[in-house]
Structure formats: C-alpha cells, structure tokens
Short mmCIF file of C-alpha atoms in Angstrom, two decimals:
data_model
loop_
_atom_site.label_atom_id
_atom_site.label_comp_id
_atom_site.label_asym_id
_atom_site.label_seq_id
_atom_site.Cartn_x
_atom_site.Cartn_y
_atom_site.Cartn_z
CA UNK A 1 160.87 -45.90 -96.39
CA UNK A 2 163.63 -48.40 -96.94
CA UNK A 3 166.65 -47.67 -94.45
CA UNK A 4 169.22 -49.65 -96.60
CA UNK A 5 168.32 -50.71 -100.13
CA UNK A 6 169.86 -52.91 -102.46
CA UNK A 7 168.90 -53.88 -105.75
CA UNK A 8 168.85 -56.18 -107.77
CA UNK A 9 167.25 -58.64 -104.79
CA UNK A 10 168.03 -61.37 -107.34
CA UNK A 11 170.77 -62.27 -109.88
CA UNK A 12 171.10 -65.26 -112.19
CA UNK A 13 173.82 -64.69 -114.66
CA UNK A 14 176.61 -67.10 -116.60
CA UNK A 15 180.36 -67.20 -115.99
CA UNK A 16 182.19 -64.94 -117.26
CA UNK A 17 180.15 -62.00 -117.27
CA UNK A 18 180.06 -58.82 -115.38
CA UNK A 19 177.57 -57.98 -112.37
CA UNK A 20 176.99 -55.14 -110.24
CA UNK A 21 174.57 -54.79 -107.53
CA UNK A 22 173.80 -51.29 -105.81
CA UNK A 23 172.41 -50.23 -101.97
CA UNK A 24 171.58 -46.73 -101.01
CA UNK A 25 171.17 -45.89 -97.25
CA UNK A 26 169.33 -43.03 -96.20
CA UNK A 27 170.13 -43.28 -92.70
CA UNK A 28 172.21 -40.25 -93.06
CA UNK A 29 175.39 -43.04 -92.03
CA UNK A 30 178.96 -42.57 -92.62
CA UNK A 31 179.78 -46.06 -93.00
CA UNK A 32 179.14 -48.80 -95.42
CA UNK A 33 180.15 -51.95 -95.40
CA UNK A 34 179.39 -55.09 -98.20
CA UNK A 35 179.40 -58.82 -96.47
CA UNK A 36 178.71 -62.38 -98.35
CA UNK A 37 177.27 -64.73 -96.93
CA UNK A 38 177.48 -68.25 -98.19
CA UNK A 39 175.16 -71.54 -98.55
CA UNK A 40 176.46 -72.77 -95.03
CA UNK A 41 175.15 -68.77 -93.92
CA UNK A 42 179.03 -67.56 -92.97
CA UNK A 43 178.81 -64.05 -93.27
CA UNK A 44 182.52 -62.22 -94.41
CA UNK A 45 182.88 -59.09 -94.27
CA UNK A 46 184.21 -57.78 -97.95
CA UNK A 47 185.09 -53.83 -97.95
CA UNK A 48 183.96 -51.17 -96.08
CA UNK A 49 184.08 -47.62 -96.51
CA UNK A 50 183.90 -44.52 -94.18
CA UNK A 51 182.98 -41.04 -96.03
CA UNK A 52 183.47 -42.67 -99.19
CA UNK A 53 186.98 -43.78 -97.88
CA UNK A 54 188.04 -47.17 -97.92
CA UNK A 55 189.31 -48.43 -94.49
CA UNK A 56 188.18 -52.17 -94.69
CA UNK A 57 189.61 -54.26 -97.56
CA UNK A 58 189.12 -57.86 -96.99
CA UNK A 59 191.36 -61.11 -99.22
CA UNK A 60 188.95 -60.97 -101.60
CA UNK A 61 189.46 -61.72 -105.48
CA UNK A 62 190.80 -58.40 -107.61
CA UNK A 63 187.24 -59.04 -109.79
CA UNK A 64 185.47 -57.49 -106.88
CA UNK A 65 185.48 -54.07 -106.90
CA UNK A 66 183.52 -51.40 -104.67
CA UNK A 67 182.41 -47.53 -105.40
CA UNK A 68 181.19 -45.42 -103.08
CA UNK A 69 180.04 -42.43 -105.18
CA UNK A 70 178.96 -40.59 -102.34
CA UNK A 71 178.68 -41.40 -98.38
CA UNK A 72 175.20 -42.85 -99.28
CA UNK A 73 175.91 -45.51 -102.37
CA UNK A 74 178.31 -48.27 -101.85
CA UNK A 75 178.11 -50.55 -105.48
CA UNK A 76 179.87 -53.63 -106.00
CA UNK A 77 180.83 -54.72 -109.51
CA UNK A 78 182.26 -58.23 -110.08
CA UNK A 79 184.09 -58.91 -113.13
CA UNK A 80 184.39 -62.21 -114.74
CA UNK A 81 182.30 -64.25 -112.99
CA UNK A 82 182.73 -67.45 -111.58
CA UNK A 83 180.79 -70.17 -109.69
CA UNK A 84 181.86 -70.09 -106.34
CA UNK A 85 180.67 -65.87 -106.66
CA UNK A 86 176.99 -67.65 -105.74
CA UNK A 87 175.95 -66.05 -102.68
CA UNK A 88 174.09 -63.77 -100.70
CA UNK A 89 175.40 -59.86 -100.93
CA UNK A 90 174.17 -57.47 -97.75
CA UNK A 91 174.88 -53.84 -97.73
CA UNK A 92 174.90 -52.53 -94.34
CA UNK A 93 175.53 -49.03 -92.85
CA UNK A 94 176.86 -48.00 -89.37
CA UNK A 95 176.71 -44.38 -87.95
CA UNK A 96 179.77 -45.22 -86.64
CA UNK A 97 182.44 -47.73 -87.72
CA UNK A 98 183.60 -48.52 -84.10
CA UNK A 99 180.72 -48.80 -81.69
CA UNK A 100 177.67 -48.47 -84.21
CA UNK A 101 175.39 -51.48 -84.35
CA UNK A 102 174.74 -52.62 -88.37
CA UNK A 103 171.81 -51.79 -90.62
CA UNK A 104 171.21 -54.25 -93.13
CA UNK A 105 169.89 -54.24 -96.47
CA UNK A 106 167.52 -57.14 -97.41
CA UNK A 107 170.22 -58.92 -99.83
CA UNK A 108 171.27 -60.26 -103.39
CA UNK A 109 171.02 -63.58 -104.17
CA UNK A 110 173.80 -64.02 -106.72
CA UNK A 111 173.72 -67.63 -109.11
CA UNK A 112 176.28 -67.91 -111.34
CA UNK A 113 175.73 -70.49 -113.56
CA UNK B 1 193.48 -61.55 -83.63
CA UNK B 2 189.94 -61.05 -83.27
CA UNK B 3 187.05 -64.07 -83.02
CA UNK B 4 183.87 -65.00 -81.95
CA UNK B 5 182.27 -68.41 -81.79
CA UNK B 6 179.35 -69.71 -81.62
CA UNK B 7 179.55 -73.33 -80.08
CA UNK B 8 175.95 -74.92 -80.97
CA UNK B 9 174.78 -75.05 -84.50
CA UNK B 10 171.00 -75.29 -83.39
CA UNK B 11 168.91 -74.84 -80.06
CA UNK B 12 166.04 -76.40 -79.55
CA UNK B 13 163.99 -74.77 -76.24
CA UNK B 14 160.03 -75.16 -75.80
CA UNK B 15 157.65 -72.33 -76.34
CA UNK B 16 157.57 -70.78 -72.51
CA UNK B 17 160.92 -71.69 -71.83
CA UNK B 18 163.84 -69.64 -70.69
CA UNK B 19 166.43 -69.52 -73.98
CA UNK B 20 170.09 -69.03 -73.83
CA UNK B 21 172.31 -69.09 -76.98
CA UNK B 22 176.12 -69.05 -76.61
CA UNK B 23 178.78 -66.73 -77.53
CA UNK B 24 182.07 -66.51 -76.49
CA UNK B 25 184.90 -63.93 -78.11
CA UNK B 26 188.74 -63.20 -78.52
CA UNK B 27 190.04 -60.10 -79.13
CA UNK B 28 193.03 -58.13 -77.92
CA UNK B 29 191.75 -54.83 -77.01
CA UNK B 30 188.66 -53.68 -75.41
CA UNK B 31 185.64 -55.83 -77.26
CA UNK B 32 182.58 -54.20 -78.31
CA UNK B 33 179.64 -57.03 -78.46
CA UNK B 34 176.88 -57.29 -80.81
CA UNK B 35 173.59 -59.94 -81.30
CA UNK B 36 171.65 -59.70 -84.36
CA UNK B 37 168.97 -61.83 -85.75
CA UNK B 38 168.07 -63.25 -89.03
CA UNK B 39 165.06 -64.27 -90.49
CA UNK B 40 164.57 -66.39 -93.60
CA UNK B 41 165.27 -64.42 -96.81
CA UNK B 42 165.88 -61.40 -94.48
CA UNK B 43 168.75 -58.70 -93.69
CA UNK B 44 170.22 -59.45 -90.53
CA UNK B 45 168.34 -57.33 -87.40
CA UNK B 46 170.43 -55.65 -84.78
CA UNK B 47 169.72 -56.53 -81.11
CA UNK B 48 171.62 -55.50 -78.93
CA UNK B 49 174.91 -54.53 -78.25
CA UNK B 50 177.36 -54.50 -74.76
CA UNK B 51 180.19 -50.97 -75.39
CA UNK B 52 180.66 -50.22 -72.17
CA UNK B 53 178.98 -49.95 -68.62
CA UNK B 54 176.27 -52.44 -67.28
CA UNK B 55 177.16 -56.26 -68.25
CA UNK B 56 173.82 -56.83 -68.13
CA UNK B 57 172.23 -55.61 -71.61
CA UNK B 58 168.61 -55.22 -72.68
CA UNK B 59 167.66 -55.40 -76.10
CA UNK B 60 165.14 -55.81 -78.80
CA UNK B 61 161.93 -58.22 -78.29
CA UNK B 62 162.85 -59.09 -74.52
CA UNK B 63 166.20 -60.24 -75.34
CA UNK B 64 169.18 -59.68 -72.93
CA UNK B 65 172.46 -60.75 -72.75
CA UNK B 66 175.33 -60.73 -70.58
CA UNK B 67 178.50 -60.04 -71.10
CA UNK B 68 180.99 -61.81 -68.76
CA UNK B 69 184.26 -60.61 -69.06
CA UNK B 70 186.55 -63.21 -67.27
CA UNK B 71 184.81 -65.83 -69.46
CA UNK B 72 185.05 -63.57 -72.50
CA UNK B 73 181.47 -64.69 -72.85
CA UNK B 74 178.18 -63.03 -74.19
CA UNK B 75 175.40 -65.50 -74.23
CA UNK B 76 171.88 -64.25 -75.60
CA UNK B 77 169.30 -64.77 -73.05
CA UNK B 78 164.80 -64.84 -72.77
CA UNK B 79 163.21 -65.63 -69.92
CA UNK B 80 160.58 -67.27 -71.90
CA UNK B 81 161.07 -68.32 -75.66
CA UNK B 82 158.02 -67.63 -78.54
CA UNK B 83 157.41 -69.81 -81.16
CA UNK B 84 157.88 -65.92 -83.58
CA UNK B 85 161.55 -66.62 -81.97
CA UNK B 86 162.89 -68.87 -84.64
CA UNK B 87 165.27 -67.73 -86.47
CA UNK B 88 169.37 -67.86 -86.54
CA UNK B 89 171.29 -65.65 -84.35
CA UNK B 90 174.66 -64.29 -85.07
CA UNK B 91 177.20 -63.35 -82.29
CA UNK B 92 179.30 -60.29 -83.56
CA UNK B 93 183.02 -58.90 -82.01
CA UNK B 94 184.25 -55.49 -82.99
CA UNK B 95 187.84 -54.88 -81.05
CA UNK B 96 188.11 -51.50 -80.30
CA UNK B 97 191.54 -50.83 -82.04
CA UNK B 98 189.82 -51.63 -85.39
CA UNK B 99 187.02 -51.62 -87.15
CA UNK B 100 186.70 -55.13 -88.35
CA UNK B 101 183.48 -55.91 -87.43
CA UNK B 102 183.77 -60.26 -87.21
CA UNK B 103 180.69 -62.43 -87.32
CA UNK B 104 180.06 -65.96 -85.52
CA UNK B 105 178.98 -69.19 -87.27
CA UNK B 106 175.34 -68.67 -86.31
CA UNK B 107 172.95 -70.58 -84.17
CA UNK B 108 169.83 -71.65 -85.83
CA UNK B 109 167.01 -71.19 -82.74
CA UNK B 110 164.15 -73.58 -83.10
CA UNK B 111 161.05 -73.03 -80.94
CA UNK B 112 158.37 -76.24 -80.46
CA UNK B 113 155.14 -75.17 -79.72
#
C-alpha cells in the first residue's frame, strides 16, 4: 500500500490552461505539505496544512491554489498556466509539523508547453 | 531567519570508503535536523533526524550523522560507502518556533566501484 500518493505522476499541458494534481496519505498524518522542485532539483516548500488548516503559505503566484478536503487529501489546482509552472510537485505528510520527519509522495512532473 | 547549506554540489568517495557529506544550518531557535535521500525519479526518503539528546544519530542504511552544535553543523556520515549509495542527499532545518520545514541545495553522492 502506497503511504503518500499522488496522481497524475505525469502532466503535459499548454499555457493557459488549468491543472490539478491530487495525493492522498493514509498514514493517518495530520500534516500535509506540497513542495516544487525545479530542473536545478531546489525543493520550495509551497503550502502546508495541519487538520485541513492552513499554517504554511509560501510567495507563491495567486494561480496556485491548495484544498485539503479532509486531513488526508491535500490537491493543488493551478490556474492559467505558464512556463516557468514546469516542475516536479511532491506531496508529503508529517505526523507532526514540528519534529516529524517527511513522507513523500513519488511526484508530478508538470510540462507546460 | 532560518537556512541550511549544503557546500559541495557532488562527492565523489570509492566503493569501501568512509563518506561524509556536509551540512551546516542557521536558525534562531532550537534547530531540529533532518537527512533525506533521493533517488532518480523518486520521492525524497527520510533518514534520519537529530531533535534532541545524543549528537550522535543513527539512521537508515548505516547512515549517521552528527550534529555539532558550536559549528551549527550536521554532516552525513558511512563508515564505508556502496556503490547502491548514489543518489543526492538533501540537508533539511526545521527551527523549533515554526514550522517551516527549509531544504538545502543537495549534494549529488557518486560512488566508483
């Protein structure tokens, strides 16, 4: 059984549009966090959420917006899609958001093109 | 504010060989310390961590690591490197009055046979 999922694993899509890419944990965690990671493999951390409250919230661009239906989903939609969006999306999970050591999901390769 | 580098962009160490990769961190409260390991097209792999207590810590797949407070250091260590150990290593630096979890540049381990 996958601890953190994500799908899709891959994305190729044209400006403009609108993406989103899910991850389930089942880890019984009560964090989530989303980090990109670019071509040069610099991971940022993007938003993170404790019990479906949001307590990380990162400079990132108003098109990228998280939901965290319950304390197991974290989605990310993007809106509007642009180039430099190409990257590498993990979901990860903590049990807790201090001292907890990360679980990662496997990734989504986004190309915008 | 909070950092961690990661001074060498790529070790090179022969199979058999001890292995150290670098880490050194800033933060202004207590820091909790984190290695994780990536492989290609992979999530990233928790370690092991330093919270509190011993400085010496023992992880995953005979890693260790030190943490060394005066030198606000936490090099990975092996006492004798496998080929299977190539991979890139991220340094991570939670400070204990928040939960930003920040990631180092990554150091890309290559082991000769």
């Amino acid at each position: 059984d996958t601890a953190v999922s994500q799908t899709p694993k891959y994305l190729v899509t044209q400006m403009g549009n609108d993406k989103s890419i899910k991850c389930e944990q089942n880890l019984g965690h009560d964090t989530m966090y989303w980090y990109k990671q670019d071509s040069k493999k610099f991971l940022k951390i993007m938003f993170s959420y404790n019990n479906k409250e949001l307590i990380i919230n990162e400079t990132v661009p108003n098109r990228f917006s998280p939901k965290s239906p319950d304390k197991a989903h974290l989605n990310l939609h993007i809106n509007s899609l642009e180039l430099g969006d190409s990257a590498v999306y993990f979901c990860a999970s903590s049990q807790d958001p201090s001292t907890g050591e990360l679980f990662f999901g496997e990734g989504s390769r986004l190309t915008v093109l | 504010a909070q950092s961690v580098a990661q001074p060498e962009d790529q070790v090179n160490v022969a199979e058999g060989n001890p292995l150290t990769v670098k880490c050194t961190y800033s933060v202004s409260g207590n820091p909790y310390l984190f290695w994780y390991v990536q492989y290609p097209n992979r999530g990233l792999q928790f370690l092991l961590k330093y919270i509190t207590g011993d400085n010496l810590v023992k992880g995953s797949y005979g890693f260790e690591a030190e943490f060394n407070k005066s030198q606000t250091s936490f090099h990975l260590k092996k006492p004798s490197a496998l080929v299977s150990d190539s991979a890139l290593y991220f340094c991570a630096v939670r400070d204990s009055g928040t939960y930003k979890y920040i990631f180092g540049t990554g150091t890309r381990l290559k082991v000769l046979a």
